[in-house]
Amino acid sequence: MSTDELSPSERYAEFRQHRAHPVLRDFRAMHDFGLDDFQVRACQEIEEGRGVLVAAPTGSGKTIVGEFAIHLALQTGRKAFYTTPIKALSNQKYHDLVERYGPENVGLLTGDNTVNGEAPVVVMTTEVLRNMLYAGSRTLLGLGFVIMDEVHYLADRSRGAVWEEVIIHLPESVTLVSLSATVSNAEEFGEWLATVRGETATILEERRPVPLYQHVMVGRRMLDLFASSDVDAAAGFVKEGAPVNEELMKVARDDWAATRVRDRRTPRGRSQPGRGGPKQIGNGRRVWVPSRADVVDRLERDGMLPAIVFIFSRVGCDAAVTQCLNAGTRLTTTAERDEIFAYVEASCRHLPADDLHVLGYHDFLDGLTRGVAAHHAGMLPAFKQCVEELFARGLCKVVFATETLALGINMPARTVVIEKLDKWNGETHASITPGEYTQLTGRAGRRGLDTEGHGVVLWQQGMNPRELAGLASTRTYPLRSSFRPSYNMAVNLVHQFGRDTSRELLEQSFAQFQADKAVVGLARQLRKAQDALDGYREAASCHLGDFMEYAALRRRISDVEKGASRARKADRRDEAIESLRALRPGDVISVPTGKFAGFAVVIDPGWAEDNPRPYVVTADRQARRLGMIDFPSPVEALTRVKVPKNFNGRNPQMRRDLASALRTKTHDLSMPTTGRGGPQRSALARSAADEEVAELRAQLQAHPCHVCPDREDHDRWAQRWFKLSRDAETLKRRVENRTNTVARQFDRVCEVLTALDYLEGEKVSPRGRHLMRLYSEMDLVAAECIRRGLWEDLDASGLAAALSVLVFEARRPDDASSPRLPGGAVRDVIGETVRLWGELDRLEKEHRLDFLRQPDPGFAWIAYRWAEGDDLDDVLGETDLAAGDFVRWMKQLLDLAGQVADAAGDSPLRGTARELVRRVRRGVVAYSGLAED
């Protein structure tokens, strides 16, 4: 519409807008597309000097707001920092900004890479900015804007506190631009930002730039999830209660009916059809369960590529690529194949030629040239970078990915496929949450390329379409603070502000803000409960006597009986724990219950006072670490089997041999029906409880209310009073516990630091200065290792092994029973480190803290050999770690080594740590370039 076609009032409004926001007008002219209303509003707020929180769906263009803040900084001669949660996203943003503003104006700081760090625009991870604030870096001079991308990461349990630290400690003169995914409590978060940062506008956008349509793939059919007439696909989420497609409901009913029929009629000896084969359901109708290659073929025929297929398993992602290649899938033209080949060869040319085979480079290249790839944390960073770039270019057509891809990497697709609605969360298989579902499907629909996006869920037996509709129609997750003061945070705050001021600063955290707001609601509930209690007591009154006294006798009888039962169970548990203490390697036991019930041989007793976890091999060749849930009754060694000294539970042949020896040894043994018991103590406890119950029953029958004809009516009101009274006490404790929670935890942290002489009243002691430079999760253990001189006599390779136990965590706690360790001094130092952790763990428990995990030596041998110069093939041959995991743990080891060098002061340890960095940063570890995450 031309200016002449506007009404006088519209022309005046446009004139005022351009006059009031000249920088925004120039910024808009730089783009060949129009800005959305929420982007314009956010940019106007920034130009007027206010901070903003922008919460909008994935792919809606939030970063435009951050880029405007950068443009405004450059126009006004100030600096701008662009922070991201992960290095890969920092690298991606750095390349984008270099392309727009030139390499001379843009820098990068990620810990691994330092490029033009004093540039007017610097991209960095949030941790780097936090460290700069604590160190009082001169780079902060002239800083005008900080853009915090993916700010909803502050809910991350392990790293979320960093965001709140930065928000609280940034100078008041800095304008904060916060960019978040859609969260249901954005207004609450914006209110907190305004409290700690001053004027902050909250801009919400719930409509997607590209409409999203939800489907379920049932056999060869692609069915809509919702009844189409009731869906606004451009909305950020479908309204709750939207009707589900009746065809899907019919499939679910047929599936349920067929399951019941199969349970009754499946002939013995006939196997059920597996994945990729036909499955009988309903009234004789057959539904095909598609293979992964079938799914890709269907997406290609329907014009729904490029697509991301989320499979919550690294092995599953790699297997999916192999399945597609075996099926002859080819999604690229000859020209595209040539372009892909040239790009991958150029991008990976720095990888050592000898390592290409062990890295699976040729299979990776074959898949990419056909348009198919995997993407997960176990891949080499250089490979992931290739996949991301080629997918962004539209050359890679299908990516099989774990959910980590959805956590910030900018890889939008036309279609997102979710293979299953549950995933392994580290402890069990759990259903994905509405927030996770929204995060995953939010990748569908590329702005400027697609007219619509598609979210597809593959039909699984037993699926409930209404539950799926609930995932798709629930507004995304609320943002919950994960903030807690750490040891490193405490010494840095006390050093800068003193203890009292630090305490006040921490009370400004979002965690405390949410706790205080919750207290208001809890207090209101408590007042209502107290009013209701008076009414219940009155309703329970009896003309014969004090009915609440009578009801209390009844409850006491019930409590004594339940307590006696619990005591018997506790006695049995104590006996079971005591029986496990006596176990030795080679003992044959009978596991009483659980998935691994039966005979087993003990490899490692795994003794711990409260929670012993014996590592065993069962007769069916399973090597597992058991828990107390498997031992409801005591066990004892029935016989013994010789266990080889070098036994490795991951070695299938070793497991087979040991299981065979176990079966031979137990051939003539019968399964014990009971373990060792302590019937005498249980009988005594039962006798005392019976006497108390008899006495209470006598008092009950003698009470005047016992003969009341309305006794049971009175009792119903009395029981309501007791239940509500218990709930009210819980509410009261919650109110008391939430007030000043963060500050109280900070006090406990300071008490631990004072006990270790790291703090002296209001000041940090010289001993505590080491800790100020250590930002690791195991900060206090590292500081104590430096203070006690544990690492001083190690060479660089030994130090690599010793530091690795503080950074490495096995993906599953049962991954190894006794990992291989370097010998000599290194082994002794690792043992001392574990003992030191035990001391600190006890000190933490005395002060009701639980920050430090047990050191994990599972990476020590690998770190040692790599630092010694071994080839990648030899090193990876010692472990089942994927190449990407190996590089990631090495990068974290390098980070900690750099911190140790800074913290060691003028000592030989500084030189050793720097030598470690030099030795380890080679080969695939050195060539992560700007692709590390």
Short mmCIF file of N, CA, C and O in Angstrom, two decimals, residues 72 111 121 155 192 233 278-279 290 296 322 362 403 450 459 462 489 593 642 685 701 743 824 834 881 898 932:
data_model
loop_
_atom_site.label_atom_id
_atom_site.label_comp_id
_atom_site.label_asym_id
_atom_site.label_seq_id
_atom_site.Cartn_x
_atom_site.Cartn_y
_atom_site.Cartn_z
N LEU A 72 21.90 -1.42 16.93
CA LEU A 72 21.80 -0.21 17.73
C LEU A 72 23.11 0.07 18.48
O LEU A 72 23.55 1.23 18.58
N GLY A 111 35.72 -20.39 25.23
CA GLY A 111 36.57 -21.25 26.05
C GLY A 111 37.55 -22.01 25.18
O GLY A 111 38.75 -22.04 25.47
N VAL A 121 31.29 -6.38 18.69
CA VAL A 121 30.26 -7.41 18.83
C VAL A 121 30.98 -8.73 19.11
O VAL A 121 31.82 -9.16 18.32
N ALA A 155 16.36 -23.04 33.26
CA ALA A 155 15.70 -24.16 33.94
C ALA A 155 16.57 -25.42 33.93
O ALA A 155 16.25 -26.39 34.61
N TRP A 192 10.04 -10.69 37.07
CA TRP A 192 11.30 -10.79 37.81
C TRP A 192 12.40 -9.97 37.15
O TRP A 192 13.15 -9.26 37.83
N ALA A 233 -3.98 -23.93 12.68
CA ALA A 233 -2.60 -24.44 12.58
C ALA A 233 -1.56 -23.36 12.77
O ALA A 233 -0.39 -23.65 13.00
N PRO A 278 3.67 -57.10 8.36
CA PRO A 278 2.25 -56.85 8.54
C PRO A 278 1.82 -57.27 9.93
O PRO A 278 2.36 -58.19 10.51
N LYS A 279 0.80 -56.59 10.46
CA LYS A 279 0.30 -56.91 11.79
C LYS A 279 -1.21 -57.02 11.70
O LYS A 279 -1.88 -56.15 11.14
N PRO A 290 5.46 -49.57 9.10
CA PRO A 290 6.52 -49.23 8.14
C PRO A 290 7.90 -49.27 8.75
O PRO A 290 8.10 -48.98 9.93
N VAL A 296 10.66 -42.75 5.18
CA VAL A 296 11.36 -41.76 4.35
C VAL A 296 10.77 -41.74 2.94
O VAL A 296 10.55 -40.67 2.35
N THR A 322 21.72 -46.81 8.39
CA THR A 322 22.12 -48.07 7.76
C THR A 322 20.93 -48.75 7.07
O THR A 322 21.05 -49.26 5.95
N HIS A 362 33.87 -42.97 5.78
CA HIS A 362 33.39 -43.34 4.44
C HIS A 362 31.91 -43.73 4.46
O HIS A 362 31.17 -43.39 3.53
N GLU A 403 17.08 -36.05 20.76
CA GLU A 403 16.42 -34.80 21.12
C GLU A 403 17.40 -33.66 21.36
O GLU A 403 17.00 -32.50 21.42
N ASP A 450 8.68 -22.67 3.41
CA ASP A 450 7.53 -23.56 3.46
C ASP A 450 6.25 -22.78 3.72
O ASP A 450 6.24 -21.83 4.52
N TRP A 459 2.51 -44.40 14.40
CA TRP A 459 1.59 -45.19 15.22
C TRP A 459 2.32 -46.34 15.89
O TRP A 459 3.10 -47.04 15.26
N GLY A 462 -1.01 -49.80 21.01
CA GLY A 462 -1.42 -49.33 22.33
C GLY A 462 -1.47 -47.82 22.45
O GLY A 462 -1.76 -47.29 23.54
N MET A 489 30.76 -19.91 43.15
CA MET A 489 29.95 -18.70 43.17
C MET A 489 30.11 -17.98 44.52
O MET A 489 30.26 -16.75 44.58
N THR A 593 14.46 -61.89 44.24
CA THR A 593 13.33 -61.42 43.43
C THR A 593 13.81 -60.44 42.38
O THR A 593 14.99 -60.14 42.30
N LYS A 642 35.37 -69.26 40.82
CA LYS A 642 36.57 -68.45 40.60
C LYS A 642 36.29 -67.40 39.52
O LYS A 642 35.83 -67.73 38.42
N ALA A 685 9.18 -57.23 69.06
CA ALA A 685 8.56 -55.98 68.64
C ALA A 685 7.05 -56.17 68.47
O ALA A 685 6.25 -55.31 68.84
N GLN A 701 -13.01 -48.43 74.49
CA GLN A 701 -14.31 -48.97 74.88
C GLN A 701 -14.84 -48.30 76.15
O GLN A 701 -16.05 -48.23 76.37
N ALA A 743 19.09 -17.86 50.32
CA ALA A 743 20.04 -17.28 51.27
C ALA A 743 20.46 -18.30 52.32
O ALA A 743 21.62 -18.36 52.71
N GLY A 824 51.23 -47.00 39.18
CA GLY A 824 52.15 -46.13 39.91
C GLY A 824 51.48 -44.97 40.61
O GLY A 824 50.40 -45.10 41.20
N VAL A 834 39.47 -39.98 45.45
CA VAL A 834 38.21 -40.58 45.88
C VAL A 834 38.06 -40.47 47.39
O VAL A 834 36.98 -40.15 47.91
N LEU A 881 33.29 -46.00 23.96
CA LEU A 881 32.89 -44.62 23.73
C LEU A 881 32.84 -44.31 22.24
O LEU A 881 33.70 -44.73 21.48
N GLY A 898 42.81 -25.91 31.91
CA GLY A 898 43.04 -24.47 31.83
C GLY A 898 42.70 -23.77 33.13
O GLY A 898 43.41 -22.87 33.58
N GLU A 932 32.39 -27.38 17.93
CA GLU A 932 32.19 -28.08 19.21
C GLU A 932 30.92 -27.62 19.89
O GLU A 932 30.52 -26.49 19.79
#
